[in-house]
């Protein structure tokens, strides 16, 4: 086994961690749940959750990894003791990694399919009704959806097989700045659209009536998902960080970047929606049905559509590699196997598992477990159970096992300092409590 690699620079870490955080969660999920829960009020709760739960848990995860300099399971042993029961959080992370990547990659495949359609100019000159059938025709074609999923997985495996510096770091160094440029271009474009003002109002003027408890819980869950928390991505990425980096600073950068990108994506998407008579509360099909129809109606829509799906593809890929990296590093370090072989074995396993998700829209659409197709099952199981539970365990481990000692190292201030206290008690109590309430509520709802 080769010696452990490290990020070449602090910026490389920030780009990679932001690359993991910024993904389909920001471009696809955040806008549609914001639309569903009425806009501003949801955004506000999401921002609060990000600040008081997401940010402290992000610091804890990076710290656990940085301190241990090893994979997500062993990290708990290194920070605690051999056979520490807390390593169950690491195993849960591995399981989540497999499950999330298997459906995430299917959606990544849809993005590639739509990118190709955008490049082939299949939106302009076509009727809205026709464009709306594109997603259904993709769903009903089992081969097409599987092949795109395989292509997406092949890209992910190739990057991870190349290793940390030549694979993940290079990818993020290239894609994250490109992603930001494309997003800024789209922001400038949307500024000149008639619906821009309404979009900003929709996102930032709270309308409490549509929020409800459900909206609040979605905001908590999304704060975890969007920062890639609760499954060891940040533990693993933190383990490649040298020990003298200031964590509040790097975690702060990642949190701010991720939030900014989600907000800008929201403004862009809602500006388009409001300018061309779309429906903000359209749900999951917002990105794949509503937007393409609107692209076909707007000036410069050909370029905007390509820019948009390219952006989504970049975002999805930089998140997917982080998911595979968690599993591959673990396997590579525990079984002392080569990176290429491990990336292939783990990646192909995920790809095969993902076939079940791809078939959930066609051949296996009638096959349900607990009323859910494989795709929905993997999504629900991870986003609503494994990630929050993993996040709570990691947070409790940090707050109670590592406790004041770790907090003092991180903040560089005495434990009586306000920030130290906030960090200690959010990880000890506030974050786990929020999660507990969310889980109990979900269970009661059935
Ligand atoms: N944060 C990613 C997104 O918002 O799309 C998704 C994700 C990546 C979740 C990695 C969890 C994870 F471990």
Tab-separated table of C-alpha atoms in Angstrom, residues 13-434:
chain	number	residue	atom	x	y	z
A	13	UNK	CA	-9.064	20.844	0.345
A	14	UNK	CA	-11.589	23.675	0.319
A	15	UNK	CA	-12.367	23.075	-3.350
A	16	UNK	CA	-12.712	19.321	-2.874
A	17	UNK	CA	-14.874	19.584	0.245
A	18	UNK	CA	-17.020	22.216	-1.452
A	19	UNK	CA	-17.103	20.014	-4.529
A	20	UNK	CA	-18.562	17.253	-2.411
A	21	UNK	CA	-21.046	19.577	-0.740
A	22	UNK	CA	-22.150	21.355	-3.902
A	23	UNK	CA	-24.085	18.828	-5.911
A	24	UNK	CA	-27.505	17.842	-7.110
A	25	UNK	CA	-28.634	18.757	-3.596
A	26	UNK	CA	-27.964	22.422	-4.410
A	27	UNK	CA	-29.136	22.538	-8.001
A	28	UNK	CA	-31.987	20.060	-8.051
A	29	UNK	CA	-33.223	19.436	-4.529
A	30	UNK	CA	-32.796	22.817	-2.839
A	31	UNK	CA	-34.770	24.786	-5.456
A	32	UNK	CA	-37.595	22.279	-5.593
A	33	UNK	CA	-38.021	21.941	-1.838
A	34	UNK	CA	-37.758	25.712	-1.474
A	35	UNK	CA	-40.538	25.962	-4.069
A	36	UNK	CA	-42.625	23.334	-2.326
A	37	UNK	CA	-42.364	24.928	1.114
A	38	UNK	CA	-43.166	28.434	-0.022
A	39	UNK	CA	-39.772	30.106	-0.480
A	40	UNK	CA	-38.385	32.623	2.008
A	41	UNK	CA	-39.487	30.986	5.254
A	42	UNK	CA	-37.915	27.698	4.229
A	43	UNK	CA	-34.707	29.432	3.144
A	44	UNK	CA	-34.513	31.176	6.491
A	45	UNK	CA	-34.886	27.957	8.489
A	46	UNK	CA	-32.380	26.269	6.206
A	47	UNK	CA	-29.861	29.055	6.805
A	48	UNK	CA	-30.338	28.808	10.567
A	49	UNK	CA	-29.922	25.003	10.464
A	50	UNK	CA	-26.794	25.353	8.372
A	51	UNK	CA	-25.278	27.796	10.820
A	52	UNK	CA	-26.170	26.127	14.097
A	53	UNK	CA	-26.092	22.457	13.131
A	54	UNK	CA	-24.343	22.017	9.809
A	55	UNK	CA	-21.305	24.164	10.510
A	56	UNK	CA	-20.418	22.670	13.938
A	57	UNK	CA	-20.954	19.098	12.733
A	58	UNK	CA	-18.807	19.845	9.681
A	59	UNK	CA	-15.991	21.026	11.951
A	60	UNK	CA	-16.363	17.878	14.088
A	61	UNK	CA	-16.182	15.562	11.096
A	62	UNK	CA	-13.135	17.214	9.607
A	63	UNK	CA	-11.447	17.206	13.020
A	64	UNK	CA	-12.070	13.487	13.560
A	65	UNK	CA	-10.488	12.709	10.197
A	66	UNK	CA	-7.625	15.161	10.498
A	67	UNK	CA	-6.670	13.845	13.909
A	68	UNK	CA	-6.818	10.171	12.917
A	69	UNK	CA	-5.299	10.405	9.403
A	70	UNK	CA	-7.078	7.228	8.449
A	71	UNK	CA	-10.317	5.819	6.981
A	72	UNK	CA	-13.788	6.449	8.350
A	73	UNK	CA	-14.048	3.296	10.496
A	74	UNK	CA	-10.558	3.319	11.910
A	75	UNK	CA	-10.815	7.045	12.595
A	76	UNK	CA	-13.126	6.317	15.515
A	77	UNK	CA	-10.660	3.805	16.960
A	78	UNK	CA	-7.738	6.195	16.551
A	79	UNK	CA	-9.665	8.946	18.315
A	80	UNK	CA	-10.977	6.675	21.037
A	81	UNK	CA	-9.706	3.138	21.530
A	82	UNK	CA	-9.336	-0.163	19.720
A	83	UNK	CA	-12.711	-1.772	18.937
A	84	UNK	CA	-14.461	1.426	19.982
A	85	UNK	CA	-18.232	0.929	19.660
A	86	UNK	CA	-18.402	4.336	17.969
A	87	UNK	CA	-16.948	2.820	14.812
A	88	UNK	CA	-20.496	1.732	14.050
A	89	UNK	CA	-20.902	5.321	12.804
A	90	UNK	CA	-18.147	4.542	10.311
A	91	UNK	CA	-19.858	1.385	9.104
A	92	UNK	CA	-23.121	3.231	8.727
A	93	UNK	CA	-21.221	5.754	6.641
A	94	UNK	CA	-19.923	3.022	4.344
A	95	UNK	CA	-23.413	1.631	3.901
A	96	UNK	CA	-24.803	5.110	3.194
A	97	UNK	CA	-22.009	5.670	0.682
A	98	UNK	CA	-23.006	2.597	-1.316
A	99	UNK	CA	-26.699	3.392	-1.194
A	100	UNK	CA	-26.473	7.123	-1.932
A	101	UNK	CA	-24.058	6.719	-4.809
A	102	UNK	CA	-26.198	4.028	-6.402
A	103	UNK	CA	-29.189	6.361	-6.858
A	104	UNK	CA	-27.180	9.585	-7.121
A	105	UNK	CA	-25.395	8.187	-10.128
A	106	UNK	CA	-28.710	7.362	-11.788
A	107	UNK	CA	-29.723	11.022	-11.472
A	108	UNK	CA	-26.219	11.960	-12.658
A	109	UNK	CA	-27.063	9.892	-15.732
A	110	UNK	CA	-30.269	11.895	-16.333
A	111	UNK	CA	-28.172	15.064	-16.251
A	112	UNK	CA	-25.855	13.640	-18.937
A	113	UNK	CA	-28.857	12.641	-21.038
A	114	UNK	CA	-30.271	16.168	-20.818
A	115	UNK	CA	-26.866	17.692	-21.473
A	116	UNK	CA	-26.679	15.744	-24.707
A	117	UNK	CA	-30.191	16.854	-25.639
A	118	UNK	CA	-29.195	20.457	-24.910
A	119	UNK	CA	-26.111	20.146	-27.099
A	120	UNK	CA	-28.189	18.568	-29.872
A	121	UNK	CA	-30.574	21.537	-29.588
A	122	UNK	CA	-33.601	19.420	-28.759
A	123	UNK	CA	-35.375	22.065	-26.687
A	124	UNK	CA	-35.706	25.059	-29.021
A	125	UNK	CA	-38.412	24.722	-31.653
A	126	UNK	CA	-40.137	21.905	-29.804
A	127	UNK	CA	-43.447	22.241	-28.053
A	128	UNK	CA	-43.624	22.313	-24.231
A	129	UNK	CA	-45.736	19.172	-24.245
A	130	UNK	CA	-43.115	17.362	-26.287
A	131	UNK	CA	-40.218	18.493	-24.094
A	132	UNK	CA	-42.092	17.358	-21.010
A	133	UNK	CA	-42.150	13.834	-22.402
A	134	UNK	CA	-38.320	13.642	-22.539
A	135	UNK	CA	-38.045	12.634	-18.905
A	136	UNK	CA	-40.771	10.017	-19.247
A	137	UNK	CA	-39.244	8.620	-22.385
A	138	UNK	CA	-35.920	8.339	-20.562
A	139	UNK	CA	-37.665	6.607	-17.653
A	140	UNK	CA	-39.468	4.157	-19.844
A	141	UNK	CA	-36.312	3.150	-21.703
A	142	UNK	CA	-34.495	0.796	-19.318
A	143	UNK	CA	-31.394	0.530	-21.489
A	144	UNK	CA	-31.000	4.228	-21.938
A	145	UNK	CA	-31.251	5.014	-18.241
A	146	UNK	CA	-28.864	2.177	-17.328
A	147	UNK	CA	-26.271	3.127	-19.920
A	148	UNK	CA	-26.173	6.755	-18.760
A	149	UNK	CA	-25.864	5.544	-15.200
A	150	UNK	CA	-22.940	3.307	-16.204
A	151	UNK	CA	-21.262	6.165	-18.058
A	152	UNK	CA	-21.573	8.361	-14.998
A	153	UNK	CA	-20.173	5.606	-12.766
A	154	UNK	CA	-17.316	4.959	-15.198
A	155	UNK	CA	-16.307	8.624	-14.933
A	156	UNK	CA	-16.506	8.464	-11.145
A	157	UNK	CA	-14.448	5.262	-10.953
A	158	UNK	CA	-11.789	6.620	-13.317
A	159	UNK	CA	-11.247	9.708	-11.170
A	160	UNK	CA	-11.121	7.793	-7.891
A	161	UNK	CA	-8.793	5.160	-9.377
A	162	UNK	CA	-6.276	7.903	-10.158
A	163	UNK	CA	-5.933	8.655	-6.469
A	164	UNK	CA	-6.163	11.735	-4.328
A	165	UNK	CA	-3.795	14.197	-5.982
A	166	UNK	CA	-3.984	13.107	-9.605
A	167	UNK	CA	-7.677	12.216	-9.479
A	168	UNK	CA	-9.890	14.001	-6.988
A	169	UNK	CA	-7.754	17.068	-6.474
A	170	UNK	CA	-7.216	17.741	-10.165
A	171	UNK	CA	-10.887	17.212	-10.929
A	172	UNK	CA	-12.014	19.656	-8.271
A	173	UNK	CA	-9.321	22.202	-9.164
A	174	UNK	CA	-10.685	22.208	-12.669
A	175	UNK	CA	-14.425	21.772	-12.188
A	176	UNK	CA	-15.129	23.945	-9.149
A	177	UNK	CA	-13.824	27.196	-10.687
A	178	UNK	CA	-15.576	26.303	-13.979
A	179	UNK	CA	-18.771	25.646	-12.080
A	180	UNK	CA	-18.537	29.031	-10.377
A	181	UNK	CA	-17.952	30.812	-13.676
A	182	UNK	CA	-20.950	29.113	-15.301
A	183	UNK	CA	-23.133	29.918	-12.306
A	184	UNK	CA	-22.067	33.563	-12.330
A	185	UNK	CA	-22.813	33.739	-16.048
A	186	UNK	CA	-26.302	32.359	-15.352
A	187	UNK	CA	-26.772	34.819	-12.489
A	188	UNK	CA	-25.881	37.776	-14.700
A	189	UNK	CA	-28.249	36.431	-17.371
A	190	UNK	CA	-31.107	36.033	-14.911
A	191	UNK	CA	-30.519	39.559	-13.593
A	192	UNK	CA	-31.821	40.831	-16.917
A	193	UNK	CA	-34.917	38.652	-16.874
A	194	UNK	CA	-38.268	40.215	-15.887
A	195	UNK	CA	-38.784	37.648	-13.118
A	196	UNK	CA	-35.507	38.380	-11.287
A	197	UNK	CA	-37.032	40.697	-8.679
A	198	UNK	CA	-39.855	38.298	-7.975
A	199	UNK	CA	-37.387	35.439	-7.603
A	200	UNK	CA	-35.336	37.340	-5.047
A	201	UNK	CA	-38.530	38.250	-3.178
A	202	UNK	CA	-39.705	34.656	-3.275
A	203	UNK	CA	-36.432	33.414	-1.826
A	204	UNK	CA	-35.886	36.035	0.824
A	205	UNK	CA	-39.283	37.282	1.969
A	206	UNK	CA	-40.584	34.694	4.422
A	207	UNK	CA	-44.101	33.342	3.967
A	208	UNK	CA	-44.689	31.219	7.034
A	209	UNK	CA	-47.997	29.724	5.888
A	210	UNK	CA	-46.548	27.054	3.593
A	211	UNK	CA	-43.697	25.985	5.847
A	212	UNK	CA	-45.181	23.776	8.558
A	213	UNK	CA	-43.343	21.230	10.694
A	214	UNK	CA	-42.659	19.147	7.616
A	215	UNK	CA	-40.797	22.067	6.015
A	216	UNK	CA	-38.694	22.622	9.118
A	217	UNK	CA	-37.693	18.956	9.246
A	218	UNK	CA	-36.864	18.998	5.559
A	219	UNK	CA	-34.603	21.958	6.253
A	220	UNK	CA	-32.741	20.059	9.009
A	221	UNK	CA	-32.341	16.998	6.793
A	222	UNK	CA	-31.244	19.084	3.850
A	223	UNK	CA	-28.623	20.922	5.915
A	224	UNK	CA	-26.991	17.519	6.458
A	225	UNK	CA	-27.363	16.248	2.932
A	226	UNK	CA	-26.104	19.378	1.260
A	227	UNK	CA	-22.976	19.624	3.407
A	228	UNK	CA	-22.284	15.896	2.825
A	229	UNK	CA	-22.504	15.241	6.542
A	230	UNK	CA	-23.363	12.133	8.501
A	231	UNK	CA	-21.574	9.548	6.408
A	232	UNK	CA	-17.897	10.177	6.728
A	233	UNK	CA	-17.114	12.071	3.532
A	234	UNK	CA	-15.784	14.959	5.564
A	235	UNK	CA	-14.007	12.575	7.958
A	236	UNK	CA	-12.273	10.989	4.972
A	237	UNK	CA	-11.463	14.302	3.276
A	238	UNK	CA	-10.285	15.659	6.635
A	239	UNK	CA	-7.923	12.709	6.971
A	240	UNK	CA	-5.957	14.031	3.989
A	241	UNK	CA	-5.590	17.429	5.634
A	242	UNK	CA	-2.334	18.160	7.393
A	243	UNK	CA	-2.635	18.699	11.102
A	244	UNK	CA	-1.910	22.391	11.308
A	245	UNK	CA	-4.868	23.777	9.364
A	246	UNK	CA	-7.340	25.994	11.195
A	247	UNK	CA	-10.637	24.142	11.036
A	248	UNK	CA	-13.183	26.890	11.754
A	249	UNK	CA	-11.683	28.764	8.844
A	250	UNK	CA	-11.737	25.960	6.276
A	251	UNK	CA	-15.124	24.666	7.439
A	252	UNK	CA	-16.431	28.232	7.312
A	253	UNK	CA	-15.240	28.583	3.722
A	254	UNK	CA	-16.932	25.352	2.696
A	255	UNK	CA	-20.197	26.245	4.432
A	256	UNK	CA	-20.353	29.731	2.952
A	257	UNK	CA	-19.461	28.562	-0.546
A	258	UNK	CA	-22.025	25.767	-0.450
A	259	UNK	CA	-24.757	28.066	0.835
A	260	UNK	CA	-23.963	30.809	-1.648
A	261	UNK	CA	-24.080	28.403	-4.553
A	262	UNK	CA	-27.438	26.996	-3.416
A	263	UNK	CA	-28.877	30.505	-3.072
A	264	UNK	CA	-27.565	31.646	-6.438
A	265	UNK	CA	-28.875	28.463	-8.083
A	266	UNK	CA	-32.257	29.180	-6.491
A	267	UNK	CA	-32.296	32.767	-7.748
A	268	UNK	CA	-31.333	31.678	-11.272
A	269	UNK	CA	-33.927	28.927	-11.438
A	270	UNK	CA	-36.779	30.957	-9.968
A	271	UNK	CA	-35.953	33.950	-12.187
A	272	UNK	CA	-36.433	31.684	-15.182
A	273	UNK	CA	-39.559	30.113	-13.672
A	274	UNK	CA	-41.199	33.462	-12.903
A	275	UNK	CA	-40.183	35.063	-16.180
A	276	UNK	CA	-41.691	32.385	-18.365
A	277	UNK	CA	-44.764	31.377	-16.422
A	278	UNK	CA	-43.461	28.200	-14.743
A	279	UNK	CA	-44.715	26.810	-11.459
A	280	UNK	CA	-42.246	27.081	-8.507
A	281	UNK	CA	-43.844	24.282	-6.497
A	282	UNK	CA	-43.413	21.742	-9.264
A	283	UNK	CA	-41.429	19.272	-7.140
A	284	UNK	CA	-38.646	16.948	-8.330
A	285	UNK	CA	-39.401	17.451	-12.015
A	286	UNK	CA	-38.594	21.181	-11.802
A	287	UNK	CA	-35.111	20.684	-13.233
A	288	UNK	CA	-35.919	18.075	-15.851
A	289	UNK	CA	-39.326	19.205	-17.127
A	290	UNK	CA	-40.109	22.785	-16.175
A	291	UNK	CA	-36.682	24.249	-16.919
A	292	UNK	CA	-36.144	22.596	-20.318
A	293	UNK	CA	-39.534	23.883	-21.461
A	294	UNK	CA	-38.569	27.373	-20.352
A	295	UNK	CA	-35.150	27.101	-22.018
A	296	UNK	CA	-36.942	26.520	-25.296
A	297	UNK	CA	-38.784	29.836	-24.942
A	298	UNK	CA	-36.039	32.158	-23.816
A	299	UNK	CA	-33.526	34.125	-25.899
A	300	UNK	CA	-30.137	32.416	-25.861
A	301	UNK	CA	-31.860	29.358	-24.427
A	302	UNK	CA	-29.575	27.010	-26.373
A	303	UNK	CA	-26.479	28.230	-24.549
A	304	UNK	CA	-28.228	28.622	-21.214
A	305	UNK	CA	-29.465	25.025	-21.355
A	306	UNK	CA	-25.988	23.696	-22.116
A	307	UNK	CA	-24.482	25.853	-19.362
A	308	UNK	CA	-27.080	24.694	-16.893
A	309	UNK	CA	-26.744	20.957	-17.481
A	310	UNK	CA	-22.976	21.212	-17.676
A	311	UNK	CA	-23.073	22.915	-14.298
A	312	UNK	CA	-25.284	20.186	-12.878
A	313	UNK	CA	-23.023	17.486	-14.351
A	314	UNK	CA	-19.894	19.037	-12.818
A	315	UNK	CA	-21.613	19.401	-9.460
A	316	UNK	CA	-22.848	15.805	-9.517
A	317	UNK	CA	-19.461	14.372	-10.463
A	318	UNK	CA	-17.490	16.190	-7.755
A	319	UNK	CA	-19.981	14.866	-5.174
A	320	UNK	CA	-20.019	11.337	-6.559
A	321	UNK	CA	-16.242	10.966	-6.353
A	322	UNK	CA	-16.361	11.919	-2.673
A	323	UNK	CA	-18.899	9.192	-1.976
A	324	UNK	CA	-16.831	6.537	-3.721
A	325	UNK	CA	-13.640	7.787	-2.075
A	326	UNK	CA	-14.989	6.980	1.417
A	327	UNK	CA	-15.616	3.360	0.508
A	328	UNK	CA	-12.459	2.911	-1.558
A	329	UNK	CA	-10.117	4.315	1.097
A	330	UNK	CA	-11.616	2.032	3.698
A	331	UNK	CA	-11.269	-1.031	1.501
A	332	UNK	CA	-7.802	-0.106	0.308
A	333	UNK	CA	-6.512	0.418	3.836
A	334	UNK	CA	-8.118	-2.560	5.503
A	335	UNK	CA	-7.451	-5.079	2.764
A	336	UNK	CA	-4.172	-3.632	1.550
A	337	UNK	CA	-5.247	-3.773	-2.052
A	338	UNK	CA	-4.256	-1.535	-4.957
A	339	UNK	CA	-6.240	1.632	-5.500
A	340	UNK	CA	-7.188	0.846	-9.068
A	341	UNK	CA	-8.452	-2.623	-8.172
A	342	UNK	CA	-10.379	-1.332	-5.181
A	343	UNK	CA	-11.938	1.526	-7.113
A	344	UNK	CA	-13.040	-0.959	-9.748
A	345	UNK	CA	-14.503	-3.486	-7.320
A	346	UNK	CA	-16.337	-0.911	-5.200
A	347	UNK	CA	-17.433	1.125	-8.208
A	348	UNK	CA	-18.766	-1.843	-10.123
A	349	UNK	CA	-20.664	-3.021	-7.036
A	350	UNK	CA	-22.292	0.411	-6.736
A	351	UNK	CA	-23.022	0.446	-10.459
A	352	UNK	CA	-24.792	-2.909	-10.208
A	353	UNK	CA	-26.746	-1.823	-7.145
A	354	UNK	CA	-27.706	1.281	-9.090
A	355	UNK	CA	-29.278	-0.867	-11.794
A	356	UNK	CA	-32.027	-1.610	-9.280
A	357	UNK	CA	-32.578	2.146	-8.924
A	358	UNK	CA	-32.538	2.689	-12.684
A	359	UNK	CA	-35.075	-0.086	-13.170
A	360	UNK	CA	-37.314	1.458	-10.479
A	361	UNK	CA	-38.696	3.733	-13.191
A	362	UNK	CA	-39.600	0.990	-15.625
A	363	UNK	CA	-39.290	-2.796	-15.282
A	364	UNK	CA	-39.268	-2.789	-11.484
A	365	UNK	CA	-41.670	0.113	-10.949
A	366	UNK	CA	-44.226	-2.279	-9.485
A	367	UNK	CA	-41.721	-3.889	-7.121
A	368	UNK	CA	-41.986	-2.082	-3.815
A	369	UNK	CA	-40.600	-2.579	-0.341
A	370	UNK	CA	-42.643	-0.781	2.300
A	371	UNK	CA	-44.447	1.018	-0.532
A	372	UNK	CA	-41.183	2.318	-2.021
A	373	UNK	CA	-39.302	1.439	-5.191
A	374	UNK	CA	-35.582	0.714	-4.809
A	375	UNK	CA	-34.778	4.271	-5.882
A	376	UNK	CA	-37.108	5.827	-3.308
A	377	UNK	CA	-36.102	3.300	-0.684
A	378	UNK	CA	-32.378	4.078	-0.992
A	379	UNK	CA	-33.096	7.808	-1.041
A	380	UNK	CA	-35.439	7.724	1.946
A	381	UNK	CA	-33.334	5.292	3.948
A	382	UNK	CA	-30.221	7.438	3.616
A	383	UNK	CA	-31.552	11.015	3.648
A	384	UNK	CA	-34.110	10.451	6.366
A	385	UNK	CA	-32.534	7.770	8.521
A	386	UNK	CA	-28.877	6.843	8.001
A	387	UNK	CA	-27.455	10.335	7.434
A	388	UNK	CA	-29.222	12.003	10.352
A	389	UNK	CA	-28.450	9.053	12.604
A	390	UNK	CA	-24.818	8.987	11.468
A	391	UNK	CA	-24.649	12.747	11.956
A	392	UNK	CA	-26.055	12.451	15.471
A	393	UNK	CA	-23.545	9.723	16.392
A	394	UNK	CA	-20.593	11.670	15.005
A	395	UNK	CA	-21.782	14.788	16.772
A	396	UNK	CA	-22.249	12.968	20.116
A	397	UNK	CA	-18.875	11.284	19.737
A	398	UNK	CA	-17.230	14.628	19.171
A	399	UNK	CA	-19.128	16.437	21.933
A	400	UNK	CA	-18.882	13.832	24.664
A	401	UNK	CA	-15.883	11.632	23.894
A	402	UNK	CA	-13.508	14.215	22.479
A	403	UNK	CA	-15.232	17.063	24.300
A	404	UNK	CA	-13.588	20.200	25.675
A	405	UNK	CA	-10.095	19.050	24.835
A	406	UNK	CA	-10.877	18.897	21.126
A	407	UNK	CA	-12.874	22.118	21.223
A	408	UNK	CA	-9.930	23.972	22.752
A	409	UNK	CA	-7.582	22.666	20.076
A	410	UNK	CA	-9.991	23.703	17.334
A	411	UNK	CA	-10.849	27.171	18.531
A	412	UNK	CA	-7.462	27.906	20.058
A	413	UNK	CA	-9.402	29.601	22.851
A	414	UNK	CA	-10.257	28.601	26.441
A	415	UNK	CA	-13.360	26.490	26.919
A	416	UNK	CA	-15.176	29.437	28.522
A	417	UNK	CA	-14.973	31.340	25.252
A	418	UNK	CA	-18.354	31.829	23.546
A	419	UNK	CA	-17.476	30.074	20.295
A	420	UNK	CA	-15.980	27.153	22.244
A	421	UNK	CA	-19.166	26.808	24.263
A	422	UNK	CA	-21.340	27.000	21.165
A	423	UNK	CA	-19.275	24.319	19.454
A	424	UNK	CA	-19.328	22.088	22.521
A	425	UNK	CA	-23.048	22.315	23.173
A	426	UNK	CA	-24.267	22.192	19.618
A	427	UNK	CA	-22.396	18.941	19.147
A	428	UNK	CA	-23.313	17.573	22.568
A	429	UNK	CA	-26.970	18.478	22.609
A	430	UNK	CA	-28.497	20.830	20.061
A	431	UNK	CA	-27.657	18.958	16.844
A	432	UNK	CA	-28.495	15.481	18.237
A	433	UNK	CA	-31.740	16.824	19.715
A	434	UNK	CA	-32.892	18.343	16.437
